[in-house]
Short mmCIF file of C-alpha atoms in Angstrom, two decimals:
data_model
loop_
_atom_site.label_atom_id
_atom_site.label_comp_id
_atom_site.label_asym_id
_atom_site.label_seq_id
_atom_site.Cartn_x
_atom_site.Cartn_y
_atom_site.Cartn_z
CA UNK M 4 -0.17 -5.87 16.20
CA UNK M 5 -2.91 -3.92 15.02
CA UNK M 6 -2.24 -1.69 11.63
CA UNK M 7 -1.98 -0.78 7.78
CA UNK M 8 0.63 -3.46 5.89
CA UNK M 9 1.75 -2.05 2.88
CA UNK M 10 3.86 -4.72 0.32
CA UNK M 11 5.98 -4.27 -1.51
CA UNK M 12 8.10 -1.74 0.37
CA UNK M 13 9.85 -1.24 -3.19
CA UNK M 14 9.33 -1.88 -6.24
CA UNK M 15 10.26 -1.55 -9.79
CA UNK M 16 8.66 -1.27 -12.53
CA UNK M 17 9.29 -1.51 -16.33
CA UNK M 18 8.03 0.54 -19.36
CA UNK M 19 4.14 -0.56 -20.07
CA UNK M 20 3.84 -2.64 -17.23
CA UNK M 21 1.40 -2.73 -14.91
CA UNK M 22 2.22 -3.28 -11.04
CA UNK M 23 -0.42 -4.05 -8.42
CA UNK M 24 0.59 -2.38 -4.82
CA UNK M 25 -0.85 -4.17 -1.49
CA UNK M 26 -2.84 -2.70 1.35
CA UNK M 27 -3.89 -4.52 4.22
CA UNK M 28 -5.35 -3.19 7.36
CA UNK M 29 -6.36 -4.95 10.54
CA UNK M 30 -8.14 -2.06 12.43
CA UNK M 31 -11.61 -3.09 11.19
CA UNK M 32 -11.89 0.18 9.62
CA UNK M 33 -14.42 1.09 6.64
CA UNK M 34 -12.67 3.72 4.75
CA UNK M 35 -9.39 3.21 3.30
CA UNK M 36 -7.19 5.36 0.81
CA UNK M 37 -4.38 5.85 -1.38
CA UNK M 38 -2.31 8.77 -1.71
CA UNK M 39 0.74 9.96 -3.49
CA UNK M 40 3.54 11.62 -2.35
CA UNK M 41 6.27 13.22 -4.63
CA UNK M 42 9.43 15.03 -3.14
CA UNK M 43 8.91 18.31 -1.81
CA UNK M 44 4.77 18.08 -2.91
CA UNK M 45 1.96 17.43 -0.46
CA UNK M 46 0.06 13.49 -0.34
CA UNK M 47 -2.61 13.74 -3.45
CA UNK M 48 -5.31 11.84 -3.10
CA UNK M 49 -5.55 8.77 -5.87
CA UNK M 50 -8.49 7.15 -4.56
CA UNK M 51 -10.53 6.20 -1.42
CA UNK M 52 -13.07 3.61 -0.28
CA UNK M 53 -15.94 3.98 2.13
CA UNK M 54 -17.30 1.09 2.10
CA UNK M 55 -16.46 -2.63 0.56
CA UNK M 56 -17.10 -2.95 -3.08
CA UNK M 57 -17.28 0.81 -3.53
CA UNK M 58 -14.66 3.26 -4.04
CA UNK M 59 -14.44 6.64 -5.46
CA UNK M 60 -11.33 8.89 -7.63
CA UNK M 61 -9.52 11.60 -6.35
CA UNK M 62 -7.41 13.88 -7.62
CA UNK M 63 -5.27 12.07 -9.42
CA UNK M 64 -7.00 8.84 -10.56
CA UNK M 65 -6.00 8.58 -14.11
CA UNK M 66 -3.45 6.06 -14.12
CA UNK M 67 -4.46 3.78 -11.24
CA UNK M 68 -7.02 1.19 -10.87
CA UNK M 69 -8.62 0.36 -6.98
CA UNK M 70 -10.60 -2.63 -5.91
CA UNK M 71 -12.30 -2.92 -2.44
CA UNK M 72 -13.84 -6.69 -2.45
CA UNK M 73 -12.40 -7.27 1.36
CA UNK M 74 -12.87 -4.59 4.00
CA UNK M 75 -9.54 -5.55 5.36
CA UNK M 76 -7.51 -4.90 1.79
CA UNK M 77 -7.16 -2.40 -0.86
CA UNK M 78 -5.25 -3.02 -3.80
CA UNK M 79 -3.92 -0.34 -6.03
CA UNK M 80 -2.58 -1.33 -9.40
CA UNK M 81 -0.07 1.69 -11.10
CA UNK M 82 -0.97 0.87 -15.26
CA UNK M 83 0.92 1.61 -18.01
CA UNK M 84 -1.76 4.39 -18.65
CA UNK M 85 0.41 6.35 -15.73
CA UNK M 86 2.79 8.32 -17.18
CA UNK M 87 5.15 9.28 -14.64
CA UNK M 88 4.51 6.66 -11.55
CA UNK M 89 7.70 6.78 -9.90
CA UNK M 90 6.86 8.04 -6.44
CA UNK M 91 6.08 6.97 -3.13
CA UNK M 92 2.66 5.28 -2.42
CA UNK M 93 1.05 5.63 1.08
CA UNK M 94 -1.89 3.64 1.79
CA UNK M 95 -4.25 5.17 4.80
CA UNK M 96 -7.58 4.35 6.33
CA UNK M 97 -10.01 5.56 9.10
CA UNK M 98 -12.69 4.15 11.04
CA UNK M 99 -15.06 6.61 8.82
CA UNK M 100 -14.63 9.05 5.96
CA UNK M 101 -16.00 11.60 8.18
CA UNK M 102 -13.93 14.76 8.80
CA UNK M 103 -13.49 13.95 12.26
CA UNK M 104 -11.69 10.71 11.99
CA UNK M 105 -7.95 10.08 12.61
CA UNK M 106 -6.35 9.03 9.34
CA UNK M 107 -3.62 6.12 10.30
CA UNK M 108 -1.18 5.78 7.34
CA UNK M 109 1.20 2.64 6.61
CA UNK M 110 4.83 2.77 6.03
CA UNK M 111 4.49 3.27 1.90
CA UNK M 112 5.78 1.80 -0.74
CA UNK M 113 8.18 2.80 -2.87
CA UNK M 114 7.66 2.40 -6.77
CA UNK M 115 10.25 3.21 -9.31
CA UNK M 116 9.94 3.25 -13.48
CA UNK M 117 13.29 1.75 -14.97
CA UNK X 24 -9.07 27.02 -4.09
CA UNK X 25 -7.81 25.42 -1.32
CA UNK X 26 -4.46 25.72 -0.05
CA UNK X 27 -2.20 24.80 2.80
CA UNK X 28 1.17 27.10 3.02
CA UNK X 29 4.03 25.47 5.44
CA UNK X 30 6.58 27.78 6.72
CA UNK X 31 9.93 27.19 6.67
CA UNK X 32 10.15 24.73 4.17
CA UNK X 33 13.58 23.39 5.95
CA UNK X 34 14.80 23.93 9.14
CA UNK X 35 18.24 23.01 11.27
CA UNK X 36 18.21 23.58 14.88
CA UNK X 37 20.69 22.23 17.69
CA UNK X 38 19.42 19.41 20.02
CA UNK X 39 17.63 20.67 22.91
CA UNK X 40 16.52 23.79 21.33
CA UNK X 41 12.70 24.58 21.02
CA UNK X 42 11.46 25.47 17.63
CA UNK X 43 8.26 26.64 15.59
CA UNK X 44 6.46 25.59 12.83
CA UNK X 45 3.85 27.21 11.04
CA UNK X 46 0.84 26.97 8.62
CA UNK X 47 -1.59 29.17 7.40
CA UNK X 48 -4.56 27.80 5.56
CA UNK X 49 -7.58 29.11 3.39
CA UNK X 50 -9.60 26.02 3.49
CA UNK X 51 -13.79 27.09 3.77
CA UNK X 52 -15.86 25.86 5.20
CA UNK X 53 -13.21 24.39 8.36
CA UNK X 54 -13.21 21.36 9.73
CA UNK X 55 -9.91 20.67 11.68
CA UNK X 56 -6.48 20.63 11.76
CA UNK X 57 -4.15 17.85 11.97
CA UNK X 58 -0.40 17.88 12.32
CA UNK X 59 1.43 14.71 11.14
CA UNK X 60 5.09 13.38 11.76
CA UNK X 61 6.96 11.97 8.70
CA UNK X 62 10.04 10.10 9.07
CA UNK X 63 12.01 9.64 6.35
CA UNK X 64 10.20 7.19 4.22
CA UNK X 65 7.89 6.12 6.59
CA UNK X 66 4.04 6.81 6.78
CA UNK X 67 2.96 10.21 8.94
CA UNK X 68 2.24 9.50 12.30
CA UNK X 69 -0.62 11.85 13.77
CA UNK X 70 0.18 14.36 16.60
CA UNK X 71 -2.68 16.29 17.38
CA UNK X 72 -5.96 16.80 15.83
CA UNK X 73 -7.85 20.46 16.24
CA UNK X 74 -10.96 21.59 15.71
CA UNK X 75 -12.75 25.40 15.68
CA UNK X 76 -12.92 25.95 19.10
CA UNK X 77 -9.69 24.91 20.59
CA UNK X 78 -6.77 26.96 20.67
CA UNK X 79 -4.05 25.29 22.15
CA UNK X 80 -3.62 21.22 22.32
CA UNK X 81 -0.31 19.05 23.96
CA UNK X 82 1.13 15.96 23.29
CA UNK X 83 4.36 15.88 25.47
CA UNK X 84 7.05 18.07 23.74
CA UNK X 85 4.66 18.94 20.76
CA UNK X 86 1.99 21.48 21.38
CA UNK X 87 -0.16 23.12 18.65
CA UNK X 88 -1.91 26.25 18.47
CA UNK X 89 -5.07 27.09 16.31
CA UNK X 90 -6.02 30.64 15.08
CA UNK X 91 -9.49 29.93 13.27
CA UNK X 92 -9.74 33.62 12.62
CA UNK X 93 -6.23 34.54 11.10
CA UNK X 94 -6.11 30.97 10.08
CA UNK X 95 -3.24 29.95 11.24
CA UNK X 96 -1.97 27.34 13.36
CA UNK X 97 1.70 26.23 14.73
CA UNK X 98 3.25 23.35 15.98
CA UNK X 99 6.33 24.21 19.06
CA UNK X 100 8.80 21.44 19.81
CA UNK X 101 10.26 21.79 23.29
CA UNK X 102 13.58 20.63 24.14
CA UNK X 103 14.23 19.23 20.91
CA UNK X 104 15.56 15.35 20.41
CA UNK X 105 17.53 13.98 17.58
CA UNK X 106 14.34 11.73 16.95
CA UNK X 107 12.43 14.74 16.31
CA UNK X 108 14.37 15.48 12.42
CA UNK X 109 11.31 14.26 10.47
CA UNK X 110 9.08 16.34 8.29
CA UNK X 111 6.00 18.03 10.00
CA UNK X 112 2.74 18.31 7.86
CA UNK X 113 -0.08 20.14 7.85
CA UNK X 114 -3.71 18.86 6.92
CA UNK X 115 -6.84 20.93 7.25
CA UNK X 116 -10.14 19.19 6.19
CA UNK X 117 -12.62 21.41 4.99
CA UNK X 118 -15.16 21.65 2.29
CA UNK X 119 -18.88 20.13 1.86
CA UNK X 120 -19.27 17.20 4.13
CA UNK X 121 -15.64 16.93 4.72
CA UNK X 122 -14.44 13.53 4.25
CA UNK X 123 -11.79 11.84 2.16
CA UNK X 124 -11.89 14.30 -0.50
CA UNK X 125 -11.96 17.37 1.86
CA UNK X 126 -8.51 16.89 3.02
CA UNK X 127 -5.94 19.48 1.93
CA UNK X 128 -2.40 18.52 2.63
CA UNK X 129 0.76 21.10 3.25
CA UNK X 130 4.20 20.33 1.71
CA UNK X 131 5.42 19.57 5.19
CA UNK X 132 8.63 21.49 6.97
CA UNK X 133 11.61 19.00 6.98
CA UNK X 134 12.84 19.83 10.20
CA UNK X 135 16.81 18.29 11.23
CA UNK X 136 17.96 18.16 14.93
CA UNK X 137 21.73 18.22 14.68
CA UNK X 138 23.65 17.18 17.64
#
């Protein structure tokens, strides 16, 4: 089935450890993003792709780390730089970044600090 | 700034009752409109997609309504279904070029059919 794997569907992570989230789409689609979602606040934007082997911050960058060497994957890695990571992590992409194109979102991942 | 406003925030109807959602929006320049299903900790699924010059779109029970000059748009549930209790957001995409970064998302309306 064609779509947007996300792995792991939880995870936890301890103090000053780094965790690497997995994003894998099969829709042959360029752009590809990462957003956050905390409870009753809107997706942010971490970071988003265009193209392979460029990617550019969002909102809420600081923290996270992106790498876009595949067009099919996009890795996001939560460092110990971010503060407060526990939150759920929804991986997206489009066939473009253009305004017009249907965002398709996976089924998250959920990341908790312990 | 740019900002999505969702209205209610929370919402309980009985099964097979119709309902309304809103959202108002002061995104500039627009783009479109998108409203998004979100099961509980799931990814959004889209439901309609609108742009300036439509006013009305359908997709079976769900239709959607844009006002680009009051800004505001709605999304009516017909003949609701226990299936439907999921959280509705709002995205507008606006700004220079639109894009990845021109998307500005509402806080969603967690809506709960009860039976």
């Amino acid at each position: 089935d064609g779509g947007i794997t996300q792995s792991p569907k939880y995870l936890f992570r301890k103090e000053g450890q780094n965790v690497t989230l997995s994003c894998e789409q099969n829709l042959n689609h360029d752009a590809m993003y990462w957003y956050r979602q905390d409870p009753g606040q809107g997706l942010r934007l971490i970071y988003y792709s265009q193209i392979v082997n460029d990617f550019q911050k969002g909102d809420i960058a600081e923290g996270y780390s992106v790498s876009r060497e595949k067009k099919e994957s996009f890795p996001l890695t939560v460092t110990s730089a971010q503060k407060n990571p526990t939150a759920f992590y929804l991986c997206a992409s489009s066939i473009g970044a253009r305004s017009g194109n249907t965002i398709y979102f996976g089924e998250g991942s959920w990341l908790t600090v312990v | 700034k740019n900002q999505v406003e969702q209205s209610p925030q929370s919402l309980i109807i009985l099964e097979g009752k119709n309902c309304t959602l809103q959202c108002n929006y002061t995104v500039s320049p627009f783009s479109n409109l998108r409203w998004y299903k979100q099961d509980t900790g799931r990814g959004p699924v889209s439901l309609t997609i609108m742009t300036f010059s439509e006013n009305t779109k359908s997709n079976g029970r769900y239709t959607a309504t844009l006002d680009a000059d009051t800004k505001q748009s709605s999304l009516h549930i017909t003949a609701s279904q226990l299936s439907d209790s999921a959280s509705y957001i709002c995205v507008v995409t606006g700004g220079a070029g639109g894009g990845a970064d021109g998307l500005t998302f509402g806080k969603g309306t967690h809506l709960i059919i009860q039976p």
